[in-house]
Short mmCIF file of C-alpha atoms in Angstrom, two decimals:
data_model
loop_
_atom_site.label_atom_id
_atom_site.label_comp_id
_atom_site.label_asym_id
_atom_site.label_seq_id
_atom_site.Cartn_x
_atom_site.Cartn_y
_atom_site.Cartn_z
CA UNK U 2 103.22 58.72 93.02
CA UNK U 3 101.07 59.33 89.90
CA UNK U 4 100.12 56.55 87.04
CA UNK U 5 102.45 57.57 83.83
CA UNK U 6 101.37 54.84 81.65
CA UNK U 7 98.34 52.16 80.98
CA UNK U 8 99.12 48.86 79.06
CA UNK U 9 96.59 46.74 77.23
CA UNK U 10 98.24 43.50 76.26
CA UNK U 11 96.02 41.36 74.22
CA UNK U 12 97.09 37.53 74.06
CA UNK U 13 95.45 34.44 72.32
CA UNK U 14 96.73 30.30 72.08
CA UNK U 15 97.48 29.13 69.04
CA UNK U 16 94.59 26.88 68.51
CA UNK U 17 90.87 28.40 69.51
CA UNK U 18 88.59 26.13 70.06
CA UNK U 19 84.71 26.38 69.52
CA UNK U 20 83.72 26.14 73.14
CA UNK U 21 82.78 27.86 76.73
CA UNK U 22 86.38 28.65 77.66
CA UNK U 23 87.60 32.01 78.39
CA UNK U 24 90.82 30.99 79.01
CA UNK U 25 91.78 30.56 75.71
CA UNK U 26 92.69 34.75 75.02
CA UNK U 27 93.03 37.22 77.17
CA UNK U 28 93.23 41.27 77.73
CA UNK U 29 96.39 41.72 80.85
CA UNK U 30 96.00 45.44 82.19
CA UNK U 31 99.32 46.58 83.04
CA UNK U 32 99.46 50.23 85.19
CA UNK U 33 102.56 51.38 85.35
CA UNK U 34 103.78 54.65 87.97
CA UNK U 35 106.47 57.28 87.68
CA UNK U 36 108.00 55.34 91.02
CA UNK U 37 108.50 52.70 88.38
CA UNK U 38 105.79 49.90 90.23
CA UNK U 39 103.56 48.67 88.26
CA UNK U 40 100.63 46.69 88.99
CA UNK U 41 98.59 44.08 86.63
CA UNK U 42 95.11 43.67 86.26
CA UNK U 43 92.49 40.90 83.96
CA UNK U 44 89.20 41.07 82.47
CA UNK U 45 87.16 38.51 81.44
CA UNK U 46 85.52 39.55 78.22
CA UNK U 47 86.11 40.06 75.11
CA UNK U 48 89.77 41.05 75.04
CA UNK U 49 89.88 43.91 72.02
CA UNK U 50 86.10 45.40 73.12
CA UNK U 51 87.86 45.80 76.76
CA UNK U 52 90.59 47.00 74.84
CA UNK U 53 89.19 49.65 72.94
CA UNK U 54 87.40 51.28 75.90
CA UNK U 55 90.66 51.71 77.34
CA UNK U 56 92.42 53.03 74.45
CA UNK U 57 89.32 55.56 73.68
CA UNK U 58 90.26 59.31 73.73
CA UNK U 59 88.39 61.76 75.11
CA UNK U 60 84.51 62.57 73.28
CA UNK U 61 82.92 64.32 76.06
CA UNK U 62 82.63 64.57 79.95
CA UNK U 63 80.67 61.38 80.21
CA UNK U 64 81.99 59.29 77.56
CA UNK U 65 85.78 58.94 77.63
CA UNK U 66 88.50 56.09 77.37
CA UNK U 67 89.66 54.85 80.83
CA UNK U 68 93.02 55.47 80.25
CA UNK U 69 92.33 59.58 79.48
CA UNK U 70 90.65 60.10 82.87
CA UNK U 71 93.56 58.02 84.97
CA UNK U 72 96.93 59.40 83.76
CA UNK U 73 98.76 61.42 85.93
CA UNK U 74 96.55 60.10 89.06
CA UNK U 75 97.61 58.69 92.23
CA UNK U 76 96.66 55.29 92.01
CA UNK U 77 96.44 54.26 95.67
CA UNK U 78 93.20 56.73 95.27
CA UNK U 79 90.93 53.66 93.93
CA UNK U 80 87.70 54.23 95.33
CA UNK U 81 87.48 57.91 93.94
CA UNK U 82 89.39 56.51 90.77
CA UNK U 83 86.42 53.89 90.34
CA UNK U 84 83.89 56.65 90.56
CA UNK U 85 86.24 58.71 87.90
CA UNK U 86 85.85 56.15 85.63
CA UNK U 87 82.27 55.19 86.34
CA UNK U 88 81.44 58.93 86.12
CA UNK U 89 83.83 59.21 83.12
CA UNK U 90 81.99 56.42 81.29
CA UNK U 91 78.15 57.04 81.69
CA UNK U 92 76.87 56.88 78.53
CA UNK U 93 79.36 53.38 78.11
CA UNK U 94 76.34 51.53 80.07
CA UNK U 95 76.48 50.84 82.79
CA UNK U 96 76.35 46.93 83.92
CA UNK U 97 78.36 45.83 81.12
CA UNK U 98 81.70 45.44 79.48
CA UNK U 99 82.80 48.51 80.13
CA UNK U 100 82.78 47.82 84.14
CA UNK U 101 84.84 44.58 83.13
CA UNK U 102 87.50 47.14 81.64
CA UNK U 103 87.31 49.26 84.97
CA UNK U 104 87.68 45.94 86.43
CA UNK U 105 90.62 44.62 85.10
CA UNK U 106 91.76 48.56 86.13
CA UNK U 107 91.11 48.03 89.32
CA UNK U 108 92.60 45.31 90.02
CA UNK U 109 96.14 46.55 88.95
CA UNK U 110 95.94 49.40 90.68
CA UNK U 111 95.19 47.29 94.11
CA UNK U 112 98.05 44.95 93.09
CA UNK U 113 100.22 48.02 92.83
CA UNK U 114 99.10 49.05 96.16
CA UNK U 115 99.73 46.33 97.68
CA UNK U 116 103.33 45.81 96.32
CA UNK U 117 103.52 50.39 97.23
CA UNK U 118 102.14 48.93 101.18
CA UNK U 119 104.55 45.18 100.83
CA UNK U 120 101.09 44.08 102.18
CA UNK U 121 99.09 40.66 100.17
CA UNK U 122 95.54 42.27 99.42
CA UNK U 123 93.55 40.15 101.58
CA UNK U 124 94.69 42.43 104.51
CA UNK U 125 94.60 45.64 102.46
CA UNK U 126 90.70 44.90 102.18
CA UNK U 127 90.43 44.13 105.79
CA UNK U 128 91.69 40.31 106.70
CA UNK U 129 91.69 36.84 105.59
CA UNK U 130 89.05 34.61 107.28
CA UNK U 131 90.64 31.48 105.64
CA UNK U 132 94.74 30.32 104.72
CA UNK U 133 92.91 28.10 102.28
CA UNK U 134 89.71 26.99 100.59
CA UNK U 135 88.11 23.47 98.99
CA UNK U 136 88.72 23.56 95.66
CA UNK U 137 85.88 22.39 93.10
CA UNK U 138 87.80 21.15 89.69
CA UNK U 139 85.79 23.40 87.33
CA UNK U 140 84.91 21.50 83.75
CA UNK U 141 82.86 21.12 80.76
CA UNK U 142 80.58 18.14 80.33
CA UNK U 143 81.82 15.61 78.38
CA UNK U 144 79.66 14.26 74.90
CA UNK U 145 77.73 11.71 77.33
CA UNK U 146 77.24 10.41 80.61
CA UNK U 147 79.89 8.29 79.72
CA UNK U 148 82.49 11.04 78.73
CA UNK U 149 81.25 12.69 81.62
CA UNK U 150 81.75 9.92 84.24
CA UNK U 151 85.36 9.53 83.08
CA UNK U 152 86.15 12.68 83.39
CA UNK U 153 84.95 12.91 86.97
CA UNK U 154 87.12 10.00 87.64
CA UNK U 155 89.94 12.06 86.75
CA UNK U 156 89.74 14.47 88.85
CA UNK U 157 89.02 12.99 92.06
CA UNK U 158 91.74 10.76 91.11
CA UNK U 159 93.94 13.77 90.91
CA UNK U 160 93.30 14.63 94.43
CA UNK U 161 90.05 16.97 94.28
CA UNK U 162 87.14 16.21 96.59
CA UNK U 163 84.43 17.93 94.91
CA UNK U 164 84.07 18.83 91.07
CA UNK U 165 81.80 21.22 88.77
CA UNK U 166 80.43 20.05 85.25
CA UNK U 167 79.24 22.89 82.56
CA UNK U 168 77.56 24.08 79.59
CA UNK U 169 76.86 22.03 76.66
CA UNK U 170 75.71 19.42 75.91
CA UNK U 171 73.54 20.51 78.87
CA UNK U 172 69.29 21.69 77.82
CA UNK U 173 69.08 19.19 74.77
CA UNK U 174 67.16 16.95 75.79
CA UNK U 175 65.42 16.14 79.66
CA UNK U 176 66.96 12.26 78.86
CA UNK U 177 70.71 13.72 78.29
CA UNK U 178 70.12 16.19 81.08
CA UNK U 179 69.62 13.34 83.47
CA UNK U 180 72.25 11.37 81.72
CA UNK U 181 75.09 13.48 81.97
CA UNK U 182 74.36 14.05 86.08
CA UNK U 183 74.15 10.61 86.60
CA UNK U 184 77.35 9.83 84.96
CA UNK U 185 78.88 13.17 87.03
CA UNK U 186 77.72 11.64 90.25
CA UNK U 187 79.14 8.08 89.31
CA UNK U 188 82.44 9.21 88.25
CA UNK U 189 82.97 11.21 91.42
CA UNK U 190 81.65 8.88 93.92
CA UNK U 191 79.34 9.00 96.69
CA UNK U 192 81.25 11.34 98.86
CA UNK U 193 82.34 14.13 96.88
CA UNK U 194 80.40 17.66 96.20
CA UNK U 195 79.05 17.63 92.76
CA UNK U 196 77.97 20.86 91.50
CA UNK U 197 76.18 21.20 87.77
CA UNK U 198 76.71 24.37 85.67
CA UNK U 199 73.45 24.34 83.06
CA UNK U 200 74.52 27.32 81.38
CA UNK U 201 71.27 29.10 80.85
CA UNK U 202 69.54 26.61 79.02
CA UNK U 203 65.81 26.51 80.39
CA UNK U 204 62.63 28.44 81.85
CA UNK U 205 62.02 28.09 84.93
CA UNK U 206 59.45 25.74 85.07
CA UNK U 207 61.80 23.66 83.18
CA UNK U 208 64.33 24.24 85.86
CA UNK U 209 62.23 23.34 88.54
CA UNK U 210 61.56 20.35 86.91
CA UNK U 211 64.96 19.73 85.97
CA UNK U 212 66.42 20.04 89.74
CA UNK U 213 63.48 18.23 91.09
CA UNK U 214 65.11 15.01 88.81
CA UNK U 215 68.76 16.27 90.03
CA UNK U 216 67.72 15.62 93.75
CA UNK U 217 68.53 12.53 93.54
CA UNK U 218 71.69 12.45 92.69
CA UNK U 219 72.99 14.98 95.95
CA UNK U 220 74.28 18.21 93.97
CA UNK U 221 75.44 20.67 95.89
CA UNK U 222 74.21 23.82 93.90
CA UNK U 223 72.59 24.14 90.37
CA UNK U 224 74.17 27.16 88.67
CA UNK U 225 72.79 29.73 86.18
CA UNK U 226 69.64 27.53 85.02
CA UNK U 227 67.77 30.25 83.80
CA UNK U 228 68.89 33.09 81.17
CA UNK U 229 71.02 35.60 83.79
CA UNK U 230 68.85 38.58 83.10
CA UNK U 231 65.82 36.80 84.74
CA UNK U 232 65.89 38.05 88.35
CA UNK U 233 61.41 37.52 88.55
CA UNK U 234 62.07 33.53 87.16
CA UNK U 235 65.26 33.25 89.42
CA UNK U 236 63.12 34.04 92.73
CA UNK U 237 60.60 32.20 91.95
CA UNK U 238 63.03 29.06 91.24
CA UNK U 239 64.81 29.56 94.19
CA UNK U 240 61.50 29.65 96.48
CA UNK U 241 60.73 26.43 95.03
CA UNK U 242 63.74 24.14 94.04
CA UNK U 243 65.12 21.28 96.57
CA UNK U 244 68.58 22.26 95.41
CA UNK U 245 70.64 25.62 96.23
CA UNK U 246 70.72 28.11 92.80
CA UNK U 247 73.45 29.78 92.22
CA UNK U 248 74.20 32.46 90.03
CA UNK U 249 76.14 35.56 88.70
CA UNK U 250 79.40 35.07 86.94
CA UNK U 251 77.90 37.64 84.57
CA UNK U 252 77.29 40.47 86.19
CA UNK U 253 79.51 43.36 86.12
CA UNK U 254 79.60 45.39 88.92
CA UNK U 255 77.58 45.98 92.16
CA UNK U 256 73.99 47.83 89.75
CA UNK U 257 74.27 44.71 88.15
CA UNK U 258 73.91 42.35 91.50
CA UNK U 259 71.63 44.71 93.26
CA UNK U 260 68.50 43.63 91.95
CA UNK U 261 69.61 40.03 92.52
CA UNK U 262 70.82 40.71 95.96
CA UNK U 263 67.62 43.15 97.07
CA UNK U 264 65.00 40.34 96.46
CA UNK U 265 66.98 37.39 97.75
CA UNK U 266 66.89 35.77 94.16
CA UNK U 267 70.00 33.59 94.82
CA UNK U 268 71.60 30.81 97.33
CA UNK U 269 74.84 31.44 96.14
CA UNK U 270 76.34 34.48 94.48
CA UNK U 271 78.81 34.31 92.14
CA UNK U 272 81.57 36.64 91.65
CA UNK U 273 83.94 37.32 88.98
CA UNK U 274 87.02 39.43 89.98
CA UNK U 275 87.80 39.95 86.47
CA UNK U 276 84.33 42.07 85.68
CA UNK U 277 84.06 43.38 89.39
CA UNK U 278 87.28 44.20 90.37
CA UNK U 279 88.48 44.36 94.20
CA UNK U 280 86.67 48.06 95.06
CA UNK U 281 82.91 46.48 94.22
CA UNK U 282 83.31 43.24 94.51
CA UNK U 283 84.01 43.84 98.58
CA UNK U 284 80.96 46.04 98.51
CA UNK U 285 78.42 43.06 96.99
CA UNK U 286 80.83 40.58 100.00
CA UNK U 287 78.98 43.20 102.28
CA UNK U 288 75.44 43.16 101.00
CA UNK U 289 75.82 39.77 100.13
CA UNK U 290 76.40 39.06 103.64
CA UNK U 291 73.78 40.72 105.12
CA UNK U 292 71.07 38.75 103.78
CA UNK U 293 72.65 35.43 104.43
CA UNK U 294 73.27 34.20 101.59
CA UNK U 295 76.68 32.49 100.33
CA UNK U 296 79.41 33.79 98.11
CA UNK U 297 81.73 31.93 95.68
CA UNK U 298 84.35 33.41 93.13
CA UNK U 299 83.63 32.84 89.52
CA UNK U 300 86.91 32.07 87.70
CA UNK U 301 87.81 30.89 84.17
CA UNK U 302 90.78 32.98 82.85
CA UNK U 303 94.54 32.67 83.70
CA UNK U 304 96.64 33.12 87.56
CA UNK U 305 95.91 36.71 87.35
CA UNK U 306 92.28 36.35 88.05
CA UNK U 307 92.69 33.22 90.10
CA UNK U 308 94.98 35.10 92.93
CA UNK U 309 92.54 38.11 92.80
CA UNK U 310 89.83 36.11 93.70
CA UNK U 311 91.67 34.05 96.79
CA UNK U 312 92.44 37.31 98.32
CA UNK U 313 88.35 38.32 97.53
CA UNK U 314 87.06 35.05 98.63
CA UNK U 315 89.70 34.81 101.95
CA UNK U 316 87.68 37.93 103.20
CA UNK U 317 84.08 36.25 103.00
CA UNK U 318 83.21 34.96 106.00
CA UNK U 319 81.51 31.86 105.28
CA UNK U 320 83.51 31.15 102.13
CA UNK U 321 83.24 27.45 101.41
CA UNK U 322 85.03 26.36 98.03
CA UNK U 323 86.46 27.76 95.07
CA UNK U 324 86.35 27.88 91.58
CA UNK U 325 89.56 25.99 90.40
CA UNK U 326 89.78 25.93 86.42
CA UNK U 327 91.23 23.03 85.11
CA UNK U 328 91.34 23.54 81.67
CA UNK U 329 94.55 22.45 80.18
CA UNK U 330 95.02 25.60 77.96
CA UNK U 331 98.58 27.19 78.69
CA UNK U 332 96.89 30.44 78.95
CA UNK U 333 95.69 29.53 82.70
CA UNK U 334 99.03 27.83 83.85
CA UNK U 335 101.58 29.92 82.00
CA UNK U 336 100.91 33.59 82.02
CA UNK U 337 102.37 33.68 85.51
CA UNK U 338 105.49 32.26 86.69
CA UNK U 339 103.68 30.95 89.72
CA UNK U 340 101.42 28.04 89.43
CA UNK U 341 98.01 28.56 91.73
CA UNK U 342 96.45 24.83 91.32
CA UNK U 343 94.90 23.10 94.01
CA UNK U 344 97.16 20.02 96.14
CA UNK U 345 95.35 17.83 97.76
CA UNK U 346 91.72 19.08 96.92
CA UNK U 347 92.40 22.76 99.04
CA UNK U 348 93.54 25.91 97.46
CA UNK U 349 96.40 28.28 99.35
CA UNK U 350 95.67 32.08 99.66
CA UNK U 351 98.53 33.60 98.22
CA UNK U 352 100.55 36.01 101.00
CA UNK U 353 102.88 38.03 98.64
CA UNK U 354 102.54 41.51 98.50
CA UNK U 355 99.77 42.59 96.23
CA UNK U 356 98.07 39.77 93.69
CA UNK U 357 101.77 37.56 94.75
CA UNK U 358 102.19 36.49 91.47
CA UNK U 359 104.42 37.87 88.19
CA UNK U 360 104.07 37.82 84.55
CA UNK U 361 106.16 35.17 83.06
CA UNK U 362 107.00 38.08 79.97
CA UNK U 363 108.36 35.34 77.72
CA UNK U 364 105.17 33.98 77.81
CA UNK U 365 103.32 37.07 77.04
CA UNK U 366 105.71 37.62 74.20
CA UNK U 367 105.11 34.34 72.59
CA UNK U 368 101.18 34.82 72.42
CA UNK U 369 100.41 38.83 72.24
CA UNK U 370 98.49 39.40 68.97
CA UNK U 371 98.15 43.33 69.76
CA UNK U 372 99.32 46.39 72.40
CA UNK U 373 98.24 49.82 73.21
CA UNK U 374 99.33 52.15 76.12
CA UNK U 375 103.20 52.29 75.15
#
């Protein structure tokens, strides 16, 4: 079996809004074999940079498009395939977009093993630990703590027993900091896990001080406080602070989590299938592991990503929820023809061969603004 062709699909709603929402457009990786499987992949970035570093042609030895160093390769090869590309790439940089591209690479090519084996990829990469996981209904603040506590209503209402607010308005103010987790806590009760997203907004001294006031209010974890490049001001927060940190939906690949995982910088690590992909993301499970600590999936984007990370996060051990977006954009509901949503506040591990899901292609035709790789 040898790879014959490499799609890059590029799709976008109709109406963009100015917020933190990657679900909104999206690059779908589509590698296609001369057996005539094909297997689809997702990165979460910025859909025509991922693009081009796919479409690239060759420069030189170390600096060459992905999709020049994998044709006519046998694609159930992944972990020399990864180093191809990582070698292929060097002067790309190397914790950055272009492992997100690899990623989304990745990914297809162990959904296309999987469907090549009729096997789900949970056992491919060794076993699921769980059939199915607590999902956390993952949001944006709302204005206030008004907007806020309404919207936590919702979702417990819905059926979810624990829910994660993010991003702005978050770091204005100390007042609206406090404001807006009261009014989280409020609107999902007294029982339910509340978990805040700050979305890099302070120092850490700031932090500190911040999750010292958050105490009170019983969050589970506070996520990505500090700017995500700060591994010294993330170990000393996490010495210090009465409430788990958690962090790492940014990095991309397992250079960018070492430092984080080598000095024990984090409660909870988060990782994003779509800018890890399956071959390095069960490496940093491993390490991760080993010291400890806790691991979550870090998901924003459409189906694609969200079955790739329940077969990830059905592996980890001591997996305890999951990142379940709930943003109403059709982009997360519709670009597969199954739905992956929570019932009943718990998440199912999907047991199809491969990711277990397919593109719904009227869909993709409806909202593709560009496509390479024919």
């Amino acid at each position: 079996m040898k790879i014959t062709q490499i799609l890059c699909q590029v799709l976008r709603i109709a109406h963009v809004e100015r917020k933190t929402s990657s679900c909104q457009d999206a690059v779908v990786v589509r590698v296609r074999t001369d057996t005539g499987l094909e297997g689809v992949g997702e990165a979460d970035s910025s859909p025509e940079v991922v693009k081009a570093i796919i479409d690239a042609p060759y420069s030189h030895n170390v600096a060459c498009g992905l999709r020049e160093l994998l044709i006519g390769e046998n694609p159930l090869e992944h972990e020399r395939l990864w180093q191809k590309m990582y070698r292929g790439t060097q002067y790309f940089g190397r914790t950055s977009v272009t492992i997100s591209a690899m990623a989304a690479i990745d990914m297809a090519l162990w959904d296309l093993k999987g469907k090549h084996f009729g096997e789900p990829i949970h056992r491919l990469l060794g076993g699921k630990h769980h059939d199915r996981v607590l999902a956390y209904a993952s949001n944006l603040f709302g204005r206030d703590g008004s907007e806020t506590r309404e919207i936590g209503r919702r979702w417990i209402e819905a059926g979810y027993r624990a829910v994660k607010f993010g991003w702005e308005p978050m770091g204005q103010s100390e007042a609206l900091d406090v404001e807006l987790v009261r009014g989280a806590r409020e609107g999902v009760g007294e029982d339910a896990l509340l978990l805040i997203d700050a979305g890099c907004v302070w120092d850490a001294r700031t932090a500190l001080a911040r999750a010292q006031r958050f105490a009170d209010y019983r969050i589970g974890w506070l996520e990505e406080p500090l700017q995500q490049a700060d591994v010294d001001g993330y170990v000393w927060l996490r010495d210090r602070s009465p409430i788990p940190i958690a962090a790492g939906e940014g990095e991309c690949g397992r250079e960018a989590f070492r430092p984080l995982i080598d000095r024990h910088a984090l409660d909870i690590y988060q990782v994003d299938l779509a800018r890890n992909g399956f071959t390095d993301a069960a490496y940093i499970r491993r390490r991760v592991e080993e010291i400890g600590a806790r691991l979550c999936n870090h998901c924003y984007t459409s189906a694609i990503t969200v079955a790739a990370s329940l077969h990830w996060l059905a592996t980890c051990r001591e997996a305890f929820v999951f990142e379940d977006c709930v943003d109403a954009s059709p982009l997360r509901h519709e670009l597969t023809n199954e739905r992956i949503q929570a019932e009943n506040g718990y998440i199912a591990v999907p047991d199809r061969p491969g990711l277990g899901v397919t593109i719904n292609e009227d869909f993709v035709k409806s909202t593709l603004i560009a496509q390479s790789g024919l």
